[in-house]
Amino acid sequence: MNFSRALPLAVLSVGLLATTACGATQANGSTETQGSDTPAYCADGPINFGIEPFEDPAKLEPAYGVLAEAMERELGCEVEVQVVEDYSAEVLAMRNGKLDLGQFGPVGYVFASEQAGAEPLASFGTADGELSTYTAGIWVPQDSEIASVDDLRGRDVALGGVGSTSGDVLPRYALKTAGIPEAEVNINYAGGHPEALLALVNGTVDAAQINTQTLATAQAEGTFNPDDFRQIWTSEPIPNDPITVRPDADPELKKAVKQALLNLPKEDIEQVGKFLDVDPAGPLLEVAKDTYQPLFDLAAEMGLTEKDI
């Protein structure tokens, strides 16, 4: 299945970032007190921006703080970033009106679209102006007897977390296409992408999913040496996470947020981009529902329901 396409509340683990106690920073650099100068679409409070837990929140919060501050400058509104507890929590939070904006993993977006009406605005571009992608992978130790997905029967395999595109759905899709029932593999959900990688490094499993985003971060931190391991399976390129807006948001807010995102300098995006394997980062690019149609097709083929996130 080719995931590339050309371009034309549950409990929240809350990191409240880039908030301004007295007012919002305007595009000209001045700070205005909330009041008559505040845009109408954020006069009633801050814009709530939810982020999926695809990495340690302690690492994500500073990076998204930079992004949120840049959005504040463009919008003249406060922006509060919330790193959610899990994938389903973010969908539920948007459906219940607790989030105005949400960055979802590609499969998470499928459910956010279907259950919460999430509308995609932008995703992460490369330095040469193309929509960025990443891949899922299954890795084993260099000296392992496992040579392919077919050899995973009876083996312990670490996956990231339920509902993750690269850390759950795609590795299970690999098993399905290889004709291997999931009951014949000892699947262990490690609690996140970094945790799955560490399970392999620590020798507690025979194989683990590691996507290119987690791989890049771990190599930069010196916690993973790819020379000690082998990749036995990789997915087709996956379009990177969309930033979405709730469907009933003020139309002026939708317009302003989209424009702000597309106008952000790459310097304000690069910290987040590094976690998404977009380095060097380019500008955010406009995306539409059709950009993620292969993920809707994948969810249908896998028979996924809201219980699977």
mmCIF file of C-alpha atoms in Angstrom:
data_model
loop_
_atom_site.group_PDB
_atom_site.id
_atom_site.type_symbol
_atom_site.label_atom_id
_atom_site.label_comp_id
_atom_site.label_asym_id
_atom_site.label_seq_id
_atom_site.Cartn_x
_atom_site.Cartn_y
_atom_site.Cartn_z
ATOM 1 C CA MET A 1 0.000 0.000 0.000
ATOM 2 C CA ASN A 2 1.471 3.330 -1.076
ATOM 3 C CA PHE A 3 0.960 6.064 1.509
ATOM 4 C CA SER A 4 2.518 8.902 -0.506
ATOM 5 C CA ARG A 5 0.249 11.334 -2.278
ATOM 6 C CA ALA A 6 1.244 14.408 -4.244
ATOM 7 C CA LEU A 7 0.105 17.774 -2.929
ATOM 8 C CA PRO A 8 -1.527 20.218 -5.396
ATOM 9 C CA LEU A 9 -11.897 14.687 27.230
ATOM 10 C CA ALA A 10 -10.163 11.959 28.451
ATOM 11 C CA VAL A 11 -7.469 12.976 30.902
ATOM 12 C CA LEU A 12 -4.904 15.290 29.365
ATOM 13 C CA SER A 13 -1.270 15.400 30.364
ATOM 14 C CA VAL A 14 -1.206 19.143 30.185
ATOM 15 C CA GLY A 15 1.786 21.288 29.369
ATOM 16 C CA LEU A 16 0.443 24.818 29.196
ATOM 17 C CA LEU A 17 2.944 26.589 27.043
ATOM 18 C CA ALA A 18 3.364 29.977 25.461
ATOM 19 C CA THR A 19 0.638 31.540 27.542
ATOM 20 C CA THR A 20 0.583 35.228 28.335
ATOM 21 C CA ALA A 21 -0.862 36.205 31.682
ATOM 22 C CA CYS A 22 -1.826 39.726 30.725
ATOM 23 C CA GLY A 23 -2.281 39.641 26.985
ATOM 24 C CA ALA A 24 -1.219 38.361 23.616
ATOM 25 C CA THR A 25 1.832 39.333 21.632
ATOM 26 C CA GLN A 26 0.841 41.048 18.410
ATOM 27 C CA ALA A 27 2.384 40.573 14.985
ATOM 28 C CA ASN A 28 4.274 43.865 15.327
ATOM 29 C CA GLY A 29 5.952 42.661 18.511
ATOM 30 C CA SER A 30 3.912 44.740 20.954
ATOM 31 C CA THR A 31 1.875 43.258 23.767
ATOM 32 C CA GLU A 32 -1.768 44.206 24.043
ATOM 33 C CA THR A 33 -4.003 43.650 27.047
ATOM 34 C CA GLN A 34 -6.895 41.320 26.311
ATOM 35 C CA GLY A 35 -9.774 43.557 25.384
ATOM 36 C CA SER A 36 -11.012 45.492 22.399
ATOM 37 C CA ASP A 37 -7.776 44.936 20.471
ATOM 38 C CA THR A 38 -8.024 41.161 20.785
ATOM 39 C CA PRO A 39 -9.289 39.460 17.620
ATOM 40 C CA ALA A 40 -12.911 38.437 18.002
ATOM 41 C CA TYR A 41 -12.144 34.773 17.360
ATOM 42 C CA CYS A 42 -10.034 34.511 20.525
ATOM 43 C CA ALA A 43 -11.701 37.154 22.714
ATOM 44 C CA ASP A 44 -13.249 34.480 24.944
ATOM 45 C CA GLY A 45 -9.988 32.766 25.827
ATOM 46 C CA PRO A 46 -6.864 31.113 24.484
ATOM 47 C CA ILE A 47 -6.642 28.788 21.518
ATOM 48 C CA ASN A 48 -6.201 25.228 22.810
ATOM 49 C CA PHE A 49 -3.760 23.183 20.729
ATOM 50 C CA GLY A 50 -3.511 19.430 21.391
ATOM 51 C CA ILE A 51 -0.420 17.371 20.556
ATOM 52 C CA GLU A 52 -0.287 13.590 20.334
ATOM 53 C CA PRO A 53 2.215 11.871 22.677
ATOM 54 C CA PHE A 54 4.574 10.653 19.958
ATOM 55 C CA GLU A 55 7.642 11.466 22.079
ATOM 56 C CA ASP A 56 8.436 12.154 25.738
ATOM 57 C CA PRO A 57 6.276 15.178 26.712
ATOM 58 C CA ALA A 58 9.257 16.715 28.504
ATOM 59 C CA LYS A 59 10.980 16.891 25.105
ATOM 60 C CA LEU A 60 7.920 17.938 23.109
ATOM 61 C CA GLU A 61 6.837 20.780 25.377
ATOM 62 C CA PRO A 62 9.815 23.123 24.762
ATOM 63 C CA ALA A 63 9.704 22.498 21.002
ATOM 64 C CA TYR A 64 5.993 23.183 20.758
ATOM 65 C CA GLY A 65 6.434 26.171 23.049
ATOM 66 C CA VAL A 66 8.514 27.805 20.302
ATOM 67 C CA LEU A 67 5.856 26.956 17.717
ATOM 68 C CA ALA A 68 3.076 28.297 19.937
ATOM 69 C CA GLU A 69 4.899 31.568 20.587
ATOM 70 C CA ALA A 70 5.306 32.034 16.844
ATOM 71 C CA MET A 71 1.594 31.417 16.336
ATOM 72 C CA GLU A 72 0.798 33.978 19.022
ATOM 73 C CA ARG A 73 2.808 36.587 17.171
ATOM 74 C CA GLU A 74 0.913 35.882 13.963
ATOM 75 C CA LEU A 75 -2.552 35.619 15.510
ATOM 76 C CA GLY A 76 -2.524 38.130 18.358
ATOM 77 C CA CYS A 77 -4.042 35.408 20.545
ATOM 78 C CA GLU A 78 -2.872 33.250 23.413
ATOM 79 C CA VAL A 79 -2.075 29.673 22.409
ATOM 80 C CA GLU A 80 -2.049 26.896 25.014
ATOM 81 C CA VAL A 81 -0.374 23.613 24.061
ATOM 82 C CA GLN A 82 -1.568 20.397 25.684
ATOM 83 C CA VAL A 83 0.313 17.122 25.268
ATOM 84 C CA VAL A 84 -2.471 14.574 25.524
ATOM 85 C CA GLU A 85 -2.382 11.323 27.440
ATOM 86 C CA ASP A 86 -2.938 9.080 24.423
ATOM 87 C CA TYR A 87 -4.290 9.033 20.884
ATOM 88 C CA SER A 88 -7.917 8.423 21.825
ATOM 89 C CA ALA A 89 -7.802 11.230 24.396
ATOM 90 C CA GLU A 90 -6.979 13.755 21.704
ATOM 91 C CA VAL A 91 -9.844 12.644 19.459
ATOM 92 C CA LEU A 92 -12.261 12.746 22.387
ATOM 93 C CA ALA A 93 -11.018 16.173 23.485
ATOM 94 C CA MET A 94 -11.631 17.659 20.049
ATOM 95 C CA ARG A 95 -15.019 15.993 19.751
ATOM 96 C CA ASN A 96 -16.004 17.485 23.121
ATOM 97 C CA GLY A 97 -14.835 20.971 22.138
ATOM 98 C CA LYS A 98 -11.855 20.954 24.522
ATOM 99 C CA LEU A 99 -9.380 21.502 21.694
ATOM 100 C CA ASP A 100 -9.503 24.101 18.948
ATOM 101 C CA LEU A 101 -6.489 22.673 17.130
ATOM 102 C CA GLY A 102 -4.923 19.234 17.149
ATOM 103 C CA GLN A 103 -1.883 17.597 15.607
ATOM 104 C CA PHE A 104 -2.740 13.966 14.926
ATOM 105 C CA GLY A 105 -0.784 11.021 13.664
ATOM 106 C CA PRO A 106 -2.019 9.972 10.206
ATOM 107 C CA VAL A 107 -4.239 7.123 11.447
ATOM 108 C CA GLY A 108 -5.248 9.218 14.453
ATOM 109 C CA TYR A 109 -6.397 11.854 11.983
ATOM 110 C CA VAL A 110 -8.623 9.261 10.261
ATOM 111 C CA PHE A 111 -10.542 8.804 13.501
ATOM 112 C CA ALA A 112 -10.415 12.505 14.354
ATOM 113 C CA SER A 113 -11.970 13.204 10.960
ATOM 114 C CA GLU A 114 -14.639 10.545 11.311
ATOM 115 C CA GLN A 115 -15.519 11.087 14.974
ATOM 116 C CA ALA A 116 -14.731 14.757 15.596
ATOM 117 C CA GLY A 117 -14.886 16.252 12.098
ATOM 118 C CA ALA A 118 -11.279 17.468 12.355
ATOM 119 C CA GLU A 119 -10.296 19.542 9.323
ATOM 120 C CA PRO A 120 -6.645 19.407 8.175
ATOM 121 C CA LEU A 121 -4.885 22.733 7.671
ATOM 122 C CA ALA A 122 -1.154 22.154 7.294
ATOM 123 C CA SER A 123 1.654 19.655 7.714
ATOM 124 C CA PHE A 124 5.422 19.751 7.812
ATOM 125 C CA GLY A 125 7.393 20.561 4.693
ATOM 126 C CA THR A 126 10.960 19.767 3.751
ATOM 127 C CA ALA A 127 13.603 22.357 2.976
ATOM 128 C CA ASP A 128 12.928 21.863 -0.744
ATOM 129 C CA GLY A 129 9.236 22.591 -0.335
ATOM 130 C CA GLU A 130 7.813 19.056 -0.465
ATOM 131 C CA LEU A 131 5.443 17.453 2.018
ATOM 132 C CA SER A 132 7.559 15.467 4.469
ATOM 133 C CA THR A 133 7.095 11.761 5.023
ATOM 134 C CA TYR A 134 8.425 9.093 7.370
ATOM 135 C CA THR A 135 8.414 5.301 7.451
ATOM 136 C CA ALA A 136 7.564 2.587 9.925
ATOM 137 C CA GLY A 137 10.052 -0.203 10.465
ATOM 138 C CA ILE A 138 10.694 -3.446 12.326
ATOM 139 C CA TRP A 139 14.221 -3.952 13.665
ATOM 140 C CA VAL A 140 16.089 -6.885 15.194
ATOM 141 C CA PRO A 141 19.586 -7.337 16.670
ATOM 142 C CA GLN A 142 22.356 -7.661 14.093
ATOM 143 C CA ASP A 143 23.058 -11.278 15.114
ATOM 144 C CA SER A 144 19.395 -12.331 15.227
ATOM 145 C CA GLU A 145 18.188 -15.348 13.254
ATOM 146 C CA ILE A 146 15.135 -13.315 12.235
ATOM 147 C CA ALA A 147 15.483 -12.376 8.571
ATOM 148 C CA SER A 148 11.962 -11.284 7.636
ATOM 149 C CA VAL A 149 8.465 -10.734 8.956
ATOM 150 C CA ASP A 150 7.817 -14.434 8.316
ATOM 151 C CA ASP A 151 10.276 -15.262 11.106
ATOM 152 C CA LEU A 152 8.331 -13.329 13.767
ATOM 153 C CA ARG A 153 6.056 -16.249 14.635
ATOM 154 C CA GLY A 154 6.456 -17.049 18.322
ATOM 155 C CA ARG A 155 8.732 -14.042 18.883
ATOM 156 C CA ASP A 156 8.403 -11.142 21.312
ATOM 157 C CA VAL A 157 7.783 -7.937 19.374
ATOM 158 C CA ALA A 158 7.591 -4.485 20.955
ATOM 159 C CA LEU A 159 5.136 -1.991 19.473
ATOM 160 C CA GLY A 160 4.871 1.638 20.512
ATOM 161 C CA GLY A 161 1.295 2.298 21.514
ATOM 162 C CA VAL A 162 -2.265 1.445 20.560
ATOM 163 C CA GLY A 163 -3.519 3.640 17.728
ATOM 164 C CA SER A 164 -0.113 4.767 16.507
ATOM 165 C CA THR A 165 0.279 4.698 12.733
ATOM 166 C CA SER A 166 3.885 3.499 12.656
ATOM 167 C CA GLY A 167 3.966 2.071 16.170
ATOM 168 C CA ASP A 168 0.901 -0.161 15.911
ATOM 169 C CA VAL A 169 -1.235 -0.232 12.768
ATOM 170 C CA LEU A 170 1.456 -0.558 10.109
ATOM 171 C CA PRO A 171 3.499 -3.291 11.871
ATOM 172 C CA ARG A 172 0.267 -5.258 12.298
ATOM 173 C CA TYR A 173 -0.497 -4.611 8.630
ATOM 174 C CA ALA A 174 2.900 -6.121 7.823
ATOM 175 C CA LEU A 175 1.920 -9.253 9.746
ATOM 176 C CA LYS A 176 -1.414 -9.410 7.954
ATOM 177 C CA THR A 177 0.086 -9.084 4.481
ATOM 178 C CA ALA A 178 2.596 -11.794 5.384
ATOM 179 C CA GLY A 179 -0.277 -14.070 6.368
ATOM 180 C CA ILE A 180 0.733 -14.226 10.034
ATOM 181 C CA PRO A 181 -2.125 -14.203 12.574
ATOM 182 C CA GLU A 182 -1.420 -11.762 15.390
ATOM 183 C CA ALA A 183 -2.111 -14.572 17.868
ATOM 184 C CA GLU A 184 1.081 -16.259 16.637
ATOM 185 C CA VAL A 185 3.236 -13.283 17.680
ATOM 186 C CA ASN A 186 3.841 -12.090 21.239
ATOM 187 C CA ILE A 187 2.978 -8.426 20.805
ATOM 188 C CA ASN A 188 4.059 -6.164 23.655
ATOM 189 C CA TYR A 189 2.918 -2.537 23.760
ATOM 190 C CA ALA A 190 5.855 -0.691 25.268
ATOM 191 C CA GLY A 191 4.034 2.560 25.984
ATOM 192 C CA GLY A 192 5.584 4.723 23.275
ATOM 193 C CA HIS A 193 8.023 4.832 20.385
ATOM 194 C CA PRO A 194 11.126 5.502 22.541
ATOM 195 C CA GLU A 195 10.125 2.719 24.920
ATOM 196 C CA ALA A 196 9.818 0.196 22.081
ATOM 197 C CA LEU A 197 13.294 1.130 20.868
ATOM 198 C CA LEU A 198 14.727 0.762 24.368
ATOM 199 C CA ALA A 199 13.106 -2.652 24.743
ATOM 200 C CA LEU A 200 15.102 -3.800 21.734
ATOM 201 C CA VAL A 201 18.312 -2.118 22.882
ATOM 202 C CA ASN A 202 17.954 -3.683 26.333
ATOM 203 C CA GLY A 203 17.366 -7.140 24.858
ATOM 204 C CA THR A 204 13.946 -7.677 26.414
ATOM 205 C CA VAL A 205 12.292 -8.417 23.047
ATOM 206 C CA ASP A 206 13.306 -10.142 19.822
ATOM 207 C CA ALA A 207 12.138 -7.326 17.557
ATOM 208 C CA ALA A 208 10.668 -3.856 17.819
ATOM 209 C CA GLN A 209 9.013 -1.231 15.692
ATOM 210 C CA ILE A 210 11.202 1.822 15.169
ATOM 211 C CA ASN A 211 10.057 4.546 12.820
ATOM 212 C CA THR A 212 12.438 6.968 11.131
ATOM 213 C CA GLN A 213 11.370 9.781 13.466
ATOM 214 C CA THR A 214 12.322 7.888 16.618
ATOM 215 C CA LEU A 215 15.449 6.547 14.915
ATOM 216 C CA ALA A 216 16.675 10.061 14.103
ATOM 217 C CA THR A 217 16.077 11.277 17.662
ATOM 218 C CA ALA A 218 17.748 8.242 19.247
ATOM 219 C CA GLN A 219 20.793 8.485 17.001
ATOM 220 C CA ALA A 220 21.161 12.189 17.775
ATOM 221 C CA GLU A 221 20.984 11.398 21.504
ATOM 222 C CA GLY A 222 23.406 8.492 21.196
ATOM 223 C CA THR A 223 20.936 5.918 22.533
ATOM 224 C CA PHE A 224 20.819 3.755 19.401
ATOM 225 C CA ASN A 225 23.606 2.499 17.145
ATOM 226 C CA PRO A 226 22.061 1.195 13.910
ATOM 227 C CA ASP A 227 25.209 -0.842 13.225
ATOM 228 C CA ASP A 228 24.166 -3.145 16.081
ATOM 229 C CA PHE A 229 20.751 -3.863 14.561
ATOM 230 C CA ARG A 230 19.051 -4.734 11.272
ATOM 231 C CA GLN A 231 15.817 -3.524 9.731
ATOM 232 C CA ILE A 232 13.778 -6.466 8.409
ATOM 233 C CA TRP A 233 10.744 -4.524 7.199
ATOM 234 C CA THR A 234 9.892 -0.974 6.232
ATOM 235 C CA SER A 235 6.647 0.642 5.179
ATOM 236 C CA GLU A 236 5.827 2.845 2.240
ATOM 237 C CA PRO A 237 6.387 6.580 2.960
ATOM 238 C CA ILE A 238 3.693 8.027 5.222
ATOM 239 C CA PRO A 239 2.608 11.676 4.919
ATOM 240 C CA ASN A 240 3.537 13.475 8.118
ATOM 241 C CA ASP A 241 1.115 14.566 10.832
ATOM 242 C CA PRO A 242 -1.563 17.112 9.933
ATOM 243 C CA ILE A 243 -2.398 20.072 12.152
ATOM 244 C CA THR A 244 -6.183 20.234 12.232
ATOM 245 C CA VAL A 245 -8.962 22.519 13.456
ATOM 246 C CA ARG A 246 -12.306 21.542 14.973
ATOM 247 C CA PRO A 247 -15.171 21.812 12.489
ATOM 248 C CA ASP A 248 -17.335 24.230 14.487
ATOM 249 C CA ALA A 249 -14.567 26.755 15.109
ATOM 250 C CA ASP A 250 -15.168 30.368 14.098
ATOM 251 C CA PRO A 251 -14.574 30.575 10.311
ATOM 252 C CA GLU A 252 -12.357 33.597 10.913
ATOM 253 C CA LEU A 253 -10.270 31.568 13.355
ATOM 254 C CA LYS A 254 -9.878 28.774 10.804
ATOM 255 C CA LYS A 255 -8.748 31.269 8.192
ATOM 256 C CA ALA A 256 -6.378 33.084 10.544
ATOM 257 C CA VAL A 257 -4.789 29.900 11.934
ATOM 258 C CA LYS A 258 -4.229 28.449 8.488
ATOM 259 C CA GLN A 259 -2.617 31.656 7.294
ATOM 260 C CA ALA A 260 -0.494 31.874 10.438
ATOM 261 C CA LEU A 261 0.747 28.302 10.074
ATOM 262 C CA LEU A 262 1.649 28.754 6.423
ATOM 263 C CA ASN A 263 3.491 31.992 7.231
ATOM 264 C CA LEU A 264 5.635 30.681 10.079
ATOM 265 C CA PRO A 265 9.395 31.035 9.511
ATOM 266 C CA LYS A 266 11.224 27.732 9.371
ATOM 267 C CA GLU A 267 13.235 28.784 12.440
ATOM 268 C CA ASP A 268 10.043 28.495 14.508
ATOM 269 C CA ILE A 269 9.295 25.037 13.112
ATOM 270 C CA GLU A 270 12.710 23.361 13.206
ATOM 271 C CA GLN A 271 12.614 22.148 16.824
ATOM 272 C CA VAL A 272 9.351 20.293 16.226
ATOM 273 C CA GLY A 273 10.606 19.199 12.819
ATOM 274 C CA LYS A 274 13.543 17.334 14.336
ATOM 275 C CA PHE A 275 11.157 15.073 16.261
ATOM 276 C CA LEU A 276 9.286 14.363 13.013
ATOM 277 C CA ASP A 277 12.449 13.498 11.026
ATOM 278 C CA VAL A 278 12.204 16.794 9.105
ATOM 279 C CA ASP A 279 15.692 18.227 9.365
ATOM 280 C CA PRO A 280 16.342 20.705 7.937
ATOM 281 C CA ALA A 281 12.773 21.905 8.196
ATOM 282 C CA GLY A 282 10.954 23.863 5.569
ATOM 283 C CA PRO A 283 7.708 25.833 5.854
ATOM 284 C CA LEU A 284 4.430 24.233 6.817
ATOM 285 C CA LEU A 285 2.434 23.255 3.739
ATOM 286 C CA GLU A 286 -1.294 23.148 3.079
ATOM 287 C CA VAL A 287 -2.869 19.683 3.200
ATOM 288 C CA ALA A 288 -6.363 18.349 2.618
ATOM 289 C CA LYS A 289 -8.292 15.233 3.548
ATOM 290 C CA ASP A 290 -7.311 13.650 0.232
ATOM 291 C CA THR A 291 -3.651 13.848 1.251
ATOM 292 C CA TYR A 292 -4.396 11.143 3.840
ATOM 293 C CA GLN A 293 -6.746 8.974 1.759
ATOM 294 C CA PRO A 294 -4.300 6.015 1.853
ATOM 295 C CA LEU A 295 -4.617 6.040 5.654
ATOM 296 C CA PHE A 296 -8.415 5.940 5.403
ATOM 297 C CA ASP A 297 -7.972 2.975 3.057
ATOM 298 C CA LEU A 298 -5.568 1.317 5.518
ATOM 299 C CA ALA A 299 -8.002 1.751 8.416
ATOM 300 C CA ALA A 300 -10.764 0.181 6.342
ATOM 301 C CA GLU A 301 -8.565 -2.726 5.222
ATOM 302 C CA MET A 302 -7.495 -3.399 8.805
ATOM 303 C CA GLY A 303 -11.088 -3.123 10.050
ATOM 304 C CA LEU A 304 -10.094 -0.499 12.620
ATOM 305 C CA THR A 305 -12.677 1.023 14.950
ATOM 306 C CA GLU A 306 -12.465 3.641 17.686
ATOM 307 C CA LYS A 307 -11.520 0.829 20.074
ATOM 308 C CA ASP A 308 -8.249 0.488 18.161
ATOM 309 C CA ILE A 309 -6.930 3.911 19.185
#
